[in-house]
PDB file of C-alpha atoms in Angstrom:
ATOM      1  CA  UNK E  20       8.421 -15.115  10.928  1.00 95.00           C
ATOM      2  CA  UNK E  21      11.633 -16.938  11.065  1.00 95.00           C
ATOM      3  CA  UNK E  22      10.266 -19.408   7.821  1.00 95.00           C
ATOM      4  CA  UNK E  23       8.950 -16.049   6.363  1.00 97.00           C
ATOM      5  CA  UNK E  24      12.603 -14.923   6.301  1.00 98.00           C
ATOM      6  CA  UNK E  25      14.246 -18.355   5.282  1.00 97.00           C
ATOM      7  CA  UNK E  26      11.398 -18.334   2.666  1.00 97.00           C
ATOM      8  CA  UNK E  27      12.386 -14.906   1.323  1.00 98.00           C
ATOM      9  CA  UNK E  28      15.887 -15.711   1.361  1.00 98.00           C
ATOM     10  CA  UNK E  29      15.718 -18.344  -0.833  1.00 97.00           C
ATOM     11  CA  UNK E  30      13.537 -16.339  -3.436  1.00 97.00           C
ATOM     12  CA  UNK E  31      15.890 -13.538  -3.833  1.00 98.00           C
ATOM     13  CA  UNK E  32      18.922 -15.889  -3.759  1.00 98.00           C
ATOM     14  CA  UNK E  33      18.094 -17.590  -6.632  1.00 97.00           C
ATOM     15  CA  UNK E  34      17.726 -14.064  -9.088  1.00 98.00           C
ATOM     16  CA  UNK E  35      20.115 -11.513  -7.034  1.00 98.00           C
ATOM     17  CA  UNK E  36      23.675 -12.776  -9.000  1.00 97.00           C
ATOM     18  CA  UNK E  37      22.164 -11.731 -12.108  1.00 97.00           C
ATOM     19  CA  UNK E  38      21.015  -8.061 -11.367  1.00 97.00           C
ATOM     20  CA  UNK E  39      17.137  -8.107 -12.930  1.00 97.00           C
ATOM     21  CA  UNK E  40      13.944 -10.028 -12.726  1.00 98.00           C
ATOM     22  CA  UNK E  41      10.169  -9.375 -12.511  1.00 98.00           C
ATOM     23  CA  UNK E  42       9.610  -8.352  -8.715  1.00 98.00           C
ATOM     24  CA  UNK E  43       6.319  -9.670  -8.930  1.00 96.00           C
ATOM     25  CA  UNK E  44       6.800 -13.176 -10.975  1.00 95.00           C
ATOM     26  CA  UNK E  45       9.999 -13.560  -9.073  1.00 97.00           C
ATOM     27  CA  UNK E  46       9.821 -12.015  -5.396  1.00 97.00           C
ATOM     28  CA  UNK E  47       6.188 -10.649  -4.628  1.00 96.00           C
ATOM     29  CA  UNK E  48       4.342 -13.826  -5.917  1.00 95.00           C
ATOM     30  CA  UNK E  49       6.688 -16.696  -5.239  1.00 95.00           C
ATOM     31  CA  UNK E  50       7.035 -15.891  -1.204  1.00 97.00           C
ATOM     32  CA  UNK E  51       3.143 -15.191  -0.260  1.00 96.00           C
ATOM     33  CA  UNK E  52       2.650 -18.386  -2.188  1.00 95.00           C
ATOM     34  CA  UNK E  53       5.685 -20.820  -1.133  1.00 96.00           C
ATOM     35  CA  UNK E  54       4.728 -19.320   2.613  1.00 96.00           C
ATOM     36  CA  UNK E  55       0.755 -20.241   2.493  1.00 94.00           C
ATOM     37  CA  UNK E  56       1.049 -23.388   0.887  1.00 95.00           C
ATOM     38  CA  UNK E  57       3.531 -25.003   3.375  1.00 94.00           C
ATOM     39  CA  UNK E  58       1.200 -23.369   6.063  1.00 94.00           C
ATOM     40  CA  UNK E  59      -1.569 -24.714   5.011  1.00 95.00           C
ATOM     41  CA  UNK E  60      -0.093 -28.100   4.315  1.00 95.00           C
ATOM     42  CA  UNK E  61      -0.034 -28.600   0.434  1.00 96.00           C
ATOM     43  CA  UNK E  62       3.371 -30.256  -0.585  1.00 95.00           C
ATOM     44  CA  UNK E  63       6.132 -28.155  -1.596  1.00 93.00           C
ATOM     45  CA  UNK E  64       5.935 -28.257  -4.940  1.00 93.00           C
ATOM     46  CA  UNK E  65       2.470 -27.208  -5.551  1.00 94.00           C
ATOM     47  CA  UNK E  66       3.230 -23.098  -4.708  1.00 93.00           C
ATOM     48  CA  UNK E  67       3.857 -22.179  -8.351  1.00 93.00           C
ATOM     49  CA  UNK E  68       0.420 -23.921  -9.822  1.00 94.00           C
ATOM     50  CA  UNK E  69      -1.316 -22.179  -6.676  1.00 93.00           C
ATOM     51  CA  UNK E  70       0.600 -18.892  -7.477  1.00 92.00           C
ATOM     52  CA  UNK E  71      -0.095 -19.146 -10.852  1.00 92.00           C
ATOM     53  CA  UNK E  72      -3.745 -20.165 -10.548  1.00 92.00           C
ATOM     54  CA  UNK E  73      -4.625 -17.058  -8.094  1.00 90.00           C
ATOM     55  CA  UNK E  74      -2.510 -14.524 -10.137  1.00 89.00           C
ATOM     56  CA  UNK E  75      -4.101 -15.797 -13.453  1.00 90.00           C
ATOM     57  CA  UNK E  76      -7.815 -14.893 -11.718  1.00 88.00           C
ATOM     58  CA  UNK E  77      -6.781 -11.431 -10.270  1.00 86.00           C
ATOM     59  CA  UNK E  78      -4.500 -10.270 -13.114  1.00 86.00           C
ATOM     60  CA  UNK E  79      -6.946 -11.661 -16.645  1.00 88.00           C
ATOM     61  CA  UNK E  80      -9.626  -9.657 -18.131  1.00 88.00           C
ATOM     62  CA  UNK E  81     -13.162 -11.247 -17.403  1.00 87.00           C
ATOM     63  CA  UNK E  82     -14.218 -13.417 -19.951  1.00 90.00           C
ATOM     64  CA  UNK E  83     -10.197 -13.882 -21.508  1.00 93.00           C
ATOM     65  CA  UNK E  84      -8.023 -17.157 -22.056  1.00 94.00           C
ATOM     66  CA  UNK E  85      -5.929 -16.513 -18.932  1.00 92.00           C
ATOM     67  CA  UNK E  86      -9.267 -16.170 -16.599  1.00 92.00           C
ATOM     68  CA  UNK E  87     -10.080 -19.689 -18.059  1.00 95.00           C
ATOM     69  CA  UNK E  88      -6.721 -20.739 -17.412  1.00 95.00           C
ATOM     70  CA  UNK E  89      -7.055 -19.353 -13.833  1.00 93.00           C
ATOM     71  CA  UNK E  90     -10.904 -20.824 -13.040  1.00 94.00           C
ATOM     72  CA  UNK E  91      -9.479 -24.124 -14.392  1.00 96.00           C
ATOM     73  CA  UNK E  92      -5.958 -23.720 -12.096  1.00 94.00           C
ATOM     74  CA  UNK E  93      -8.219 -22.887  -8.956  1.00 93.00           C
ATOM     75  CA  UNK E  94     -10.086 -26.581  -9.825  1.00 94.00           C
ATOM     76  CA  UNK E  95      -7.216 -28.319  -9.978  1.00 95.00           C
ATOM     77  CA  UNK E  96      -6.729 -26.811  -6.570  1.00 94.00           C
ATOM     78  CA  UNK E  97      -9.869 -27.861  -5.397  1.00 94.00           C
ATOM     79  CA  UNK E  98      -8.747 -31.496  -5.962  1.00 95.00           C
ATOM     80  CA  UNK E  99      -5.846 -31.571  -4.440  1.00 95.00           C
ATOM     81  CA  UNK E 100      -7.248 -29.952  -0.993  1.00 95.00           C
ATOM     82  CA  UNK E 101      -9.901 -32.689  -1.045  1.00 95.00           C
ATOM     83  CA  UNK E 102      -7.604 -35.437  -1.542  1.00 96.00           C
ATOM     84  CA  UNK E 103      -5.433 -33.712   1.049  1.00 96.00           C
ATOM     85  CA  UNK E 104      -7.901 -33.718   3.533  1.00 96.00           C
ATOM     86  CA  UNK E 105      -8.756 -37.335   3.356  1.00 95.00           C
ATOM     87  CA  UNK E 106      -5.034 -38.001   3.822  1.00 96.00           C
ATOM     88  CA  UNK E 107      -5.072 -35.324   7.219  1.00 96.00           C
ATOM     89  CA  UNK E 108      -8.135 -37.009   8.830  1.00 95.00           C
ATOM     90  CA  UNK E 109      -6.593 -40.146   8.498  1.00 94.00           C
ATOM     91  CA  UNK E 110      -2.741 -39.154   9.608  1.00 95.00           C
ATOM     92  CA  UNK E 111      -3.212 -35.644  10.794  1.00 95.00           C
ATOM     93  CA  UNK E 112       0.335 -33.493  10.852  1.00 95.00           C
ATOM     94  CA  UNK E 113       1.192 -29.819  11.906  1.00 94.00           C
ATOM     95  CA  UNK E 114      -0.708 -27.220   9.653  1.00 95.00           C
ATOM     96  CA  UNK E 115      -4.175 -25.683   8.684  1.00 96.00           C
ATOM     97  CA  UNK E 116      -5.723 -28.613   6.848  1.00 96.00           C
ATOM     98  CA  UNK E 117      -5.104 -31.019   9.820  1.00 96.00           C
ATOM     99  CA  UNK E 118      -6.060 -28.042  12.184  1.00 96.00           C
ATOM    100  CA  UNK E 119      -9.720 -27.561  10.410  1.00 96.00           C
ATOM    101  CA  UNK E 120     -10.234 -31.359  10.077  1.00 95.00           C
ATOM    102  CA  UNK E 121     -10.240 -31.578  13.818  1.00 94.00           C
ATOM    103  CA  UNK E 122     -12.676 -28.294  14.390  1.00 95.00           C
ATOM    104  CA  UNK E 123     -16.114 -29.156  15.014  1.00 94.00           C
ATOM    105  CA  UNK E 124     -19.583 -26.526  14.635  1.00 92.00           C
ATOM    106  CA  UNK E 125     -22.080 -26.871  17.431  1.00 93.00           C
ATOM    107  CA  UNK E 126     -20.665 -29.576  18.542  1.00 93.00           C
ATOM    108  CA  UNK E 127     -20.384 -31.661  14.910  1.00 95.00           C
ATOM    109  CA  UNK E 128     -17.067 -31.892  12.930  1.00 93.00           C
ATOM    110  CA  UNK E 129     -16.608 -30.073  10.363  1.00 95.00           C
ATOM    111  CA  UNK E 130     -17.699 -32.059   7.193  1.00 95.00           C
ATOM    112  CA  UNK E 131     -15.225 -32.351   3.791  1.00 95.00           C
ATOM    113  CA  UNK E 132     -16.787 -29.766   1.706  1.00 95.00           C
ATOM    114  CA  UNK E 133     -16.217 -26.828   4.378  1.00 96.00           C
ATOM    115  CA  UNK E 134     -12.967 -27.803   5.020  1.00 96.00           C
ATOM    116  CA  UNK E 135     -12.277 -27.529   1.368  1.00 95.00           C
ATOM    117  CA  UNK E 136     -14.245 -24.178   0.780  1.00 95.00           C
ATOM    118  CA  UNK E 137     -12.318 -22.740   3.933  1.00 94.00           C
ATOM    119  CA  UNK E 138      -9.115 -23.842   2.366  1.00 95.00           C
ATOM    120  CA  UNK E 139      -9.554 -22.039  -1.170  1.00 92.00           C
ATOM    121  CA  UNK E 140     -10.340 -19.271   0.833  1.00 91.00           C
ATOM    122  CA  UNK E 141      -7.310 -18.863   2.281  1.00 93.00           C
ATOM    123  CA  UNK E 142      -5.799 -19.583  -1.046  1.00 92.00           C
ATOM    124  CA  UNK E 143      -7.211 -17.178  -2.715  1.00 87.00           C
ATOM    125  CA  UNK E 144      -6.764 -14.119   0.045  1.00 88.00           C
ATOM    126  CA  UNK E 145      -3.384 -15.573   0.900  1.00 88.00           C
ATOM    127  CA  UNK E 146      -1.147 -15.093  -2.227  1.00 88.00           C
ATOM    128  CA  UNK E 147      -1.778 -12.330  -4.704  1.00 89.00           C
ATOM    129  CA  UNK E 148      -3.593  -9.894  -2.199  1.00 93.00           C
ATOM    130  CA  UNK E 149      -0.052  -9.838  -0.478  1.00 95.00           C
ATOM    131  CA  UNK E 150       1.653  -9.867  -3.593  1.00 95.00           C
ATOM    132  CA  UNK E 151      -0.341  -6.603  -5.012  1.00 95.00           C
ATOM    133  CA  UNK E 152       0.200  -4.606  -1.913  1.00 97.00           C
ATOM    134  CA  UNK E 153       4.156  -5.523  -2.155  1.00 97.00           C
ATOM    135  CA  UNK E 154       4.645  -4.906  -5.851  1.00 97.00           C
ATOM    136  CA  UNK E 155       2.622  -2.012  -5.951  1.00 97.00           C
ATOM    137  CA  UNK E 156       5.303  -0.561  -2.725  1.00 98.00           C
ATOM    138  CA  UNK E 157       7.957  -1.752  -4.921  1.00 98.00           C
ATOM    139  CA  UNK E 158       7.216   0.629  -7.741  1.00 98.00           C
ATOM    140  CA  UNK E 159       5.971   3.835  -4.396  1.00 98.00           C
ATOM    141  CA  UNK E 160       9.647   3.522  -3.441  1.00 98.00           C
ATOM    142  CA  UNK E 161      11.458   3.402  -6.359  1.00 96.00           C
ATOM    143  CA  UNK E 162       9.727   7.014  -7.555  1.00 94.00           C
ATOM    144  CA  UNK E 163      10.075   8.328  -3.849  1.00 97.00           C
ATOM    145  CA  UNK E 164      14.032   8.186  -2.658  1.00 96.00           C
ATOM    146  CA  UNK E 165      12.469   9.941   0.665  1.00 97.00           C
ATOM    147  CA  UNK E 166      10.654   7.121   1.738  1.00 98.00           C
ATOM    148  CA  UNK E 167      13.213   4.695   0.406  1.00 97.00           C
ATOM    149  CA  UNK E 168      15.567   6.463   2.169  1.00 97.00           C
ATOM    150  CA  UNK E 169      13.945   6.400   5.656  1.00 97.00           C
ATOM    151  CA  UNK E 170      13.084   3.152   5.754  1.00 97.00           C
ATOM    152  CA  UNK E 171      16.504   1.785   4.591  1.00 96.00           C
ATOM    153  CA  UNK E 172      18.296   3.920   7.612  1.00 96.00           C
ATOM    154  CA  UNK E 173      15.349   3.492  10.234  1.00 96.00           C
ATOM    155  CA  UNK E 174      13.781   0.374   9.586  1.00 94.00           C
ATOM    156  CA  UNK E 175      11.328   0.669  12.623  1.00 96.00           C
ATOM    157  CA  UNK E 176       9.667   2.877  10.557  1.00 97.00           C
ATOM    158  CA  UNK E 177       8.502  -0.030   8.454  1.00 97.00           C
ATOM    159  CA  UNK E 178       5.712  -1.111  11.206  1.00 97.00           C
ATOM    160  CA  UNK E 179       3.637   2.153  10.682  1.00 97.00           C
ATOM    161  CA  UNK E 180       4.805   2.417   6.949  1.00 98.00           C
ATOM    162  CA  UNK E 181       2.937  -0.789   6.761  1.00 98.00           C
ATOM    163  CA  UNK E 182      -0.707   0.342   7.687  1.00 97.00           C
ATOM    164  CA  UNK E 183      -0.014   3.187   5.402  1.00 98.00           C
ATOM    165  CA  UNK E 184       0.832   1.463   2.046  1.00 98.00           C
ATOM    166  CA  UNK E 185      -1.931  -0.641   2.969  1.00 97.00           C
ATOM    167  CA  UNK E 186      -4.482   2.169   2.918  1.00 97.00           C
ATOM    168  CA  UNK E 187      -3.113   3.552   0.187  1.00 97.00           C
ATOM    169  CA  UNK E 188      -2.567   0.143  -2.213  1.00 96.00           C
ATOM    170  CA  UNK E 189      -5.030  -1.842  -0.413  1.00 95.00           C
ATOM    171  CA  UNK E 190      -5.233  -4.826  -3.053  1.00 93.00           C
ATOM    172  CA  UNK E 191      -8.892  -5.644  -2.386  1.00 90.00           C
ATOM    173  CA  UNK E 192     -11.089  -2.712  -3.360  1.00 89.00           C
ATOM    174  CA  UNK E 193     -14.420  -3.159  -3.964  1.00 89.00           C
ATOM    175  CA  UNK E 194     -17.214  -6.103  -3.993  1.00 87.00           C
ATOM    176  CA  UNK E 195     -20.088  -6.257  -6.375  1.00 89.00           C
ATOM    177  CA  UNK E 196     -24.038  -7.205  -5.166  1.00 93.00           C
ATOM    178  CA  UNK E 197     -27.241  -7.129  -6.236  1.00 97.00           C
ATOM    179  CA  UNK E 198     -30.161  -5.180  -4.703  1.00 97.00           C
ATOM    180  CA  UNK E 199     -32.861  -7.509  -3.041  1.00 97.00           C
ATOM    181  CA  UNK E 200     -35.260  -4.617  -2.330  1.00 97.00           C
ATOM    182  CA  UNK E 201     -35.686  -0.803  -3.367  1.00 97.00           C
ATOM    183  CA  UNK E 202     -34.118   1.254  -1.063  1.00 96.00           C
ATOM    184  CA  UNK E 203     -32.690   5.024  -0.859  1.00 96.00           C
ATOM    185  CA  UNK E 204     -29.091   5.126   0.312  1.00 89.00           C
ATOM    186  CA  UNK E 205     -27.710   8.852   0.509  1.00 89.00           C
ATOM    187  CA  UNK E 206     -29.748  10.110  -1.601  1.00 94.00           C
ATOM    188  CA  UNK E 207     -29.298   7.568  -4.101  1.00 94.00           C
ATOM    189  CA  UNK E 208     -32.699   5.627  -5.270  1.00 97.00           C
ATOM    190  CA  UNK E 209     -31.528   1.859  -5.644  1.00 97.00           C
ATOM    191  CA  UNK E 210     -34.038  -0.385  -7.017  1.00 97.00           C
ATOM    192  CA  UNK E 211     -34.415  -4.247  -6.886  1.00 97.00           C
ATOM    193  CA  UNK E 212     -32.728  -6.640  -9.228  1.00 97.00           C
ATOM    194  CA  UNK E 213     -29.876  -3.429  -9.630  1.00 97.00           C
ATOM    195  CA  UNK E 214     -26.526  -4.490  -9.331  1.00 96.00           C
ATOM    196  CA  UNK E 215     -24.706  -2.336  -6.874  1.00 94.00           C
ATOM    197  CA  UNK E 216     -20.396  -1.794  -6.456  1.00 90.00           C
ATOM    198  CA  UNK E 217     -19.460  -1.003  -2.590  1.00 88.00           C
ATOM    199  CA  UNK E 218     -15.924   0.874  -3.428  1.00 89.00           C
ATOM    200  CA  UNK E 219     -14.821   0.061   0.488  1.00 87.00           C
ATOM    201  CA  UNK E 220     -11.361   1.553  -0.559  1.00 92.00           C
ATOM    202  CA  UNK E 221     -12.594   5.073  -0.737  1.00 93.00           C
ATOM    203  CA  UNK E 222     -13.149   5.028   2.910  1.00 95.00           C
ATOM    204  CA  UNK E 223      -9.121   4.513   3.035  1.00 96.00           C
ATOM    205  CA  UNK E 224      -9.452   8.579   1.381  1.00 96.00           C
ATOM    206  CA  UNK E 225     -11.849   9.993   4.011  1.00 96.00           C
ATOM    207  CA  UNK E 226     -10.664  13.631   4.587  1.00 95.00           C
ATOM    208  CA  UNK E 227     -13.242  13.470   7.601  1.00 95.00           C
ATOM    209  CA  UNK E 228     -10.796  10.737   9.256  1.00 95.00           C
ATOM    210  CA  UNK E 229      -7.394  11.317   7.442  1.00 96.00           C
ATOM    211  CA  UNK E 230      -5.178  14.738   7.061  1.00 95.00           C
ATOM    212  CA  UNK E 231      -4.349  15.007   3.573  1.00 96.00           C
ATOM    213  CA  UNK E 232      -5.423  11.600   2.497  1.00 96.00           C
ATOM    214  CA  UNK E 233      -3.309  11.542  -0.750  1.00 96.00           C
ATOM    215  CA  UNK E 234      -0.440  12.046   0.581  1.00 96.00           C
ATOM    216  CA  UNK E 235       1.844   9.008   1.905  1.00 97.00           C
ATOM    217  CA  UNK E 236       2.736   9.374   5.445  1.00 97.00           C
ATOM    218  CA  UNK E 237       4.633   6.791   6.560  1.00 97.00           C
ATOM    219  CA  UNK E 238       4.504   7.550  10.067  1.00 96.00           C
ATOM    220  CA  UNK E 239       0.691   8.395  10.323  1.00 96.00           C
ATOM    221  CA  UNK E 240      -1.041   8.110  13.969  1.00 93.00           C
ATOM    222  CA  UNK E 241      -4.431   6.200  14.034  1.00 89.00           C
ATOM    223  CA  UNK E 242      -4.082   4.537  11.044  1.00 94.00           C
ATOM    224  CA  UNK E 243      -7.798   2.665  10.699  1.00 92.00           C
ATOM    225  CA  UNK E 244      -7.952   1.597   7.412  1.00 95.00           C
ATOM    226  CA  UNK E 245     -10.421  -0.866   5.825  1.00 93.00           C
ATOM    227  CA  UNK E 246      -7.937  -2.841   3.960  1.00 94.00           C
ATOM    228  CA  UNK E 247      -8.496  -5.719   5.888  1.00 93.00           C
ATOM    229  CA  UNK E 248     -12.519  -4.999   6.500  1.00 89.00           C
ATOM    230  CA  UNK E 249     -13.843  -4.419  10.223  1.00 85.00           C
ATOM    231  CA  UNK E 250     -15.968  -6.354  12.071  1.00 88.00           C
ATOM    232  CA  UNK E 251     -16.667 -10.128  12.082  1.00 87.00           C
ATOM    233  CA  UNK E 252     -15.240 -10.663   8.652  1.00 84.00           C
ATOM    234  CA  UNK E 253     -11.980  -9.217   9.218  1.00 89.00           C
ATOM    235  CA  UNK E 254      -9.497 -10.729   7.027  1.00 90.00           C
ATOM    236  CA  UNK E 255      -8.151 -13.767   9.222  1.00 89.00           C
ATOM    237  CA  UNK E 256      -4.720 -13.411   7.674  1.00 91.00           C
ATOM    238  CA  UNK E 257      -4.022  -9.861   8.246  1.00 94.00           C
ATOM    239  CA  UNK E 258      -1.368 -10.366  10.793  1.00 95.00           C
ATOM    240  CA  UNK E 259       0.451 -13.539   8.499  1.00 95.00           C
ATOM    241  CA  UNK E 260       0.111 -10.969   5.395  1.00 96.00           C
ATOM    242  CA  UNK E 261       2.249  -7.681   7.279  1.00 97.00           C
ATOM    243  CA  UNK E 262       4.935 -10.250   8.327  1.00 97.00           C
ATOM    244  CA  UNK E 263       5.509 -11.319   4.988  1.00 97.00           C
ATOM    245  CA  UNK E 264       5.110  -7.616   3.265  1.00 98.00           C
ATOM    246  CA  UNK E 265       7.341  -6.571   5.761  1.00 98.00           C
ATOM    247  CA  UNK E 266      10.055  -9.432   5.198  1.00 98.00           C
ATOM    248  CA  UNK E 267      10.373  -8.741   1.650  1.00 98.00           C
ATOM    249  CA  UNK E 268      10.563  -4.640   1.514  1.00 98.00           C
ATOM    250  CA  UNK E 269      13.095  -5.098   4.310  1.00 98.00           C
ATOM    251  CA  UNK E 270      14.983  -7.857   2.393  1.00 98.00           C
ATOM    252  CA  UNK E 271      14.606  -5.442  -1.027  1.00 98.00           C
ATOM    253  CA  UNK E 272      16.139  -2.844   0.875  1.00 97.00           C
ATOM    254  CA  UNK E 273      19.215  -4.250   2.278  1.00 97.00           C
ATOM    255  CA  UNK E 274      20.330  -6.710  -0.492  1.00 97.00           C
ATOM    256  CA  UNK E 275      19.048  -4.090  -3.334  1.00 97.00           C
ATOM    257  CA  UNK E 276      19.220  -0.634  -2.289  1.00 96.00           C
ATOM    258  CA  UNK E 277      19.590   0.430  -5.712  1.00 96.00           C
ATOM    259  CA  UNK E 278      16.524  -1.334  -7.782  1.00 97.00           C
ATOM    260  CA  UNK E 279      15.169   0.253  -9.989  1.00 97.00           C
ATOM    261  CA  UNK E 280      11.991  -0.724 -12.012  1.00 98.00           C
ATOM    262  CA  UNK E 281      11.822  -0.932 -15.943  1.00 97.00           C
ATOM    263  CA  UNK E 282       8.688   1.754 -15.843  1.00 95.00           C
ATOM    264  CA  UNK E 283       8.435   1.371 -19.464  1.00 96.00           C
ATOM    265  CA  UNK E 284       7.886  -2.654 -19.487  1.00 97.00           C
ATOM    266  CA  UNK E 285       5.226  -2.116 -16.558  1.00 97.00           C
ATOM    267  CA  UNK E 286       1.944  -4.211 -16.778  1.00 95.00           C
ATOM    268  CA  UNK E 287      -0.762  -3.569 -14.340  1.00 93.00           C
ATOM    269  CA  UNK E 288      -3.771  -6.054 -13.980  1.00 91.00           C
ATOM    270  CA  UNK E 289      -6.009  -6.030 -16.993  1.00 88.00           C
ATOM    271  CA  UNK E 290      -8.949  -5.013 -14.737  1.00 81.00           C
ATOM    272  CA  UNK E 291      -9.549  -3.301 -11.708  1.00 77.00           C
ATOM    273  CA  UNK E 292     -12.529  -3.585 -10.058  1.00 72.00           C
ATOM    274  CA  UNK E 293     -12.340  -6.043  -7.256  1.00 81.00           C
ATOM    275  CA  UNK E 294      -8.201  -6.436  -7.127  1.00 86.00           C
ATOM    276  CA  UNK E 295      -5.993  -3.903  -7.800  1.00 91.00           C
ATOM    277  CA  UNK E 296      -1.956  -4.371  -9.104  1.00 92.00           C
ATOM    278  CA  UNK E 297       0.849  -5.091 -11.120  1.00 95.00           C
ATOM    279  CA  UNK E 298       0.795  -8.004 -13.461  1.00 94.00           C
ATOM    280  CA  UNK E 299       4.749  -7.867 -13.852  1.00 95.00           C
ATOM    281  CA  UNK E 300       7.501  -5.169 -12.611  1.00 97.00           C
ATOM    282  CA  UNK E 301      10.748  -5.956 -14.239  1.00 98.00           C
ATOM    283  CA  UNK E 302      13.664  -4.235 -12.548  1.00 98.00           C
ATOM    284  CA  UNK E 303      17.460  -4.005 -12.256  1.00 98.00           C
ATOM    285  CA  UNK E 304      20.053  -3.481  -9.627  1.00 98.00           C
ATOM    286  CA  UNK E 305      23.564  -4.166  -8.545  1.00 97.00           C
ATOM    287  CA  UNK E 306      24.176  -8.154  -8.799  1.00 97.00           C
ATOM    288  CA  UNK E 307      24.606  -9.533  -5.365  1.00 90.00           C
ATOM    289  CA  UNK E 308      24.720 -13.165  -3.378  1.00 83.00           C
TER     290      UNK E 308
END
């Protein structure tokens, strides 16, 4: 948390004197990338290709220029972990890539290509799920002064607010597969070779589980979402991804109370049906230091 915060700092010191910038290109993509790469172990320098890789694949439409761009940015990536890992096994330091390099399966190490496919997972769920969730908060507050308001003068709140935005803006909604046998699923006749969409979001909307489900409650008891799955495959980085949602809204709210975002000059991703956000947010507020 503490490098969270220095991370943060840093970010919003370099655009608060002048009173605007994109809170996504700016604040809610720079800090989940700058804070995952040095966690992981790439060098400093290579958080804005990552950011811009991952943001490229979430935020093009399939088959565009930018998705090309993004496939070819997430390569590039793919070379540099490999080359990073040979440099970890042979002088291993303090972060994920040494970590996994040491890990062994049933009692064999963990070979080159695993550590690499491990690491571009993390890449990939690291930066622009966080980034979504935050920018799409951003733009909640800024049309709800209630909320804004509460959190600003009780900031405890933020801890429950967070489970809420995340069932409500969960970034990840929905994964794509195909049918390997016929099958009848609630009444629903699904045949082989069909390609099926599993909308795990809408369970975030249940009115079985949650009291007015539409409704933003920033304070709501028993908060089970999905955002983060269940189970075995429960996102790994849920805990790393509230500390540094949390970090920035708080930061947002004490150095720029009065943001507001450019709703006009809005652009959200180009398509929506595995990630969900905004491609840029351009604001303004009060010029600070």
């Amino acid at each position: 948390r503490p490098m969270i915060a220095d991370v943060t700092t840093e970010v919003i010191d370099a655009f608060i004197p002048a009173g605007e910038c994109d809170l996504i290109n700016d604040l809610a993509s720079p800090v989940p990338a700058l804070v995952v790469a040095l966690w992981i172990g790439f060098p400093r320098e290579d958080w804005k290709p990552l950011a811009h890789a991952v943001h490229d694949v979430f935020g093009s439409a399939p088959g565009s220029e930018r998705a090309a761009r993004g496939k070819a940015g997430m390569q590039w990536m793919v070379e540099e972990v490999r080359g990073l890992v040979r440099e970890r096994r042979a002088e291993p330091r303090e972060d994920v890539i040494s970590f996994l390099c040491n890990q062994q399966i049933e009692g064999r190490p963990l070979g080159d290509g695993e550590v690499v496919s491990m690491v571009k997972l993390l890449v990939g769920g690291g930066m622009d799920t966080t980034t979504s969730l935050t920018g799409q908060t951003l733009v909640h507050l800024c049309s709800h002064a209630e909320h804004r308001k509460r959190l600003s003068e009780d900031p405890s709140v933020l801890v429950s607010a967070t489970e809420e935005f995340l069932r409500v803006f969960a970034p990840s909604q929905s994964m794509g597969r195909t049918a390997t046998a016929d099958i009848e699923l609630g009444h629903c006749a699904i045949r082989q070779g069909e390609r099926v969409l599993l909308p795990w979001v809408a369970a975030n909307f249940d009115e079985s589980v949650f009291d007015e489900p539409d409704q933003v409650v920033l304070d709501r008891p028993g908060n089970r979402h999905t955002s983060f799955g269940l189970g075995a495959h429960r996102c790994v980085g849920s805990h790393l991804a509230r500390a540094m949602f949390q970090e920035m809204i708080r930061q947002v709210l004490e150095r720029m109370p009065d943001y507001r975002v450019l709703t006009d000059r809005m652009v959200p991703y180009a398509s929506h049906g595995n990630q969900t956000g905004w491609d840029s947010l351009p604001a303004v507020f009060t010029p600070g230091h």
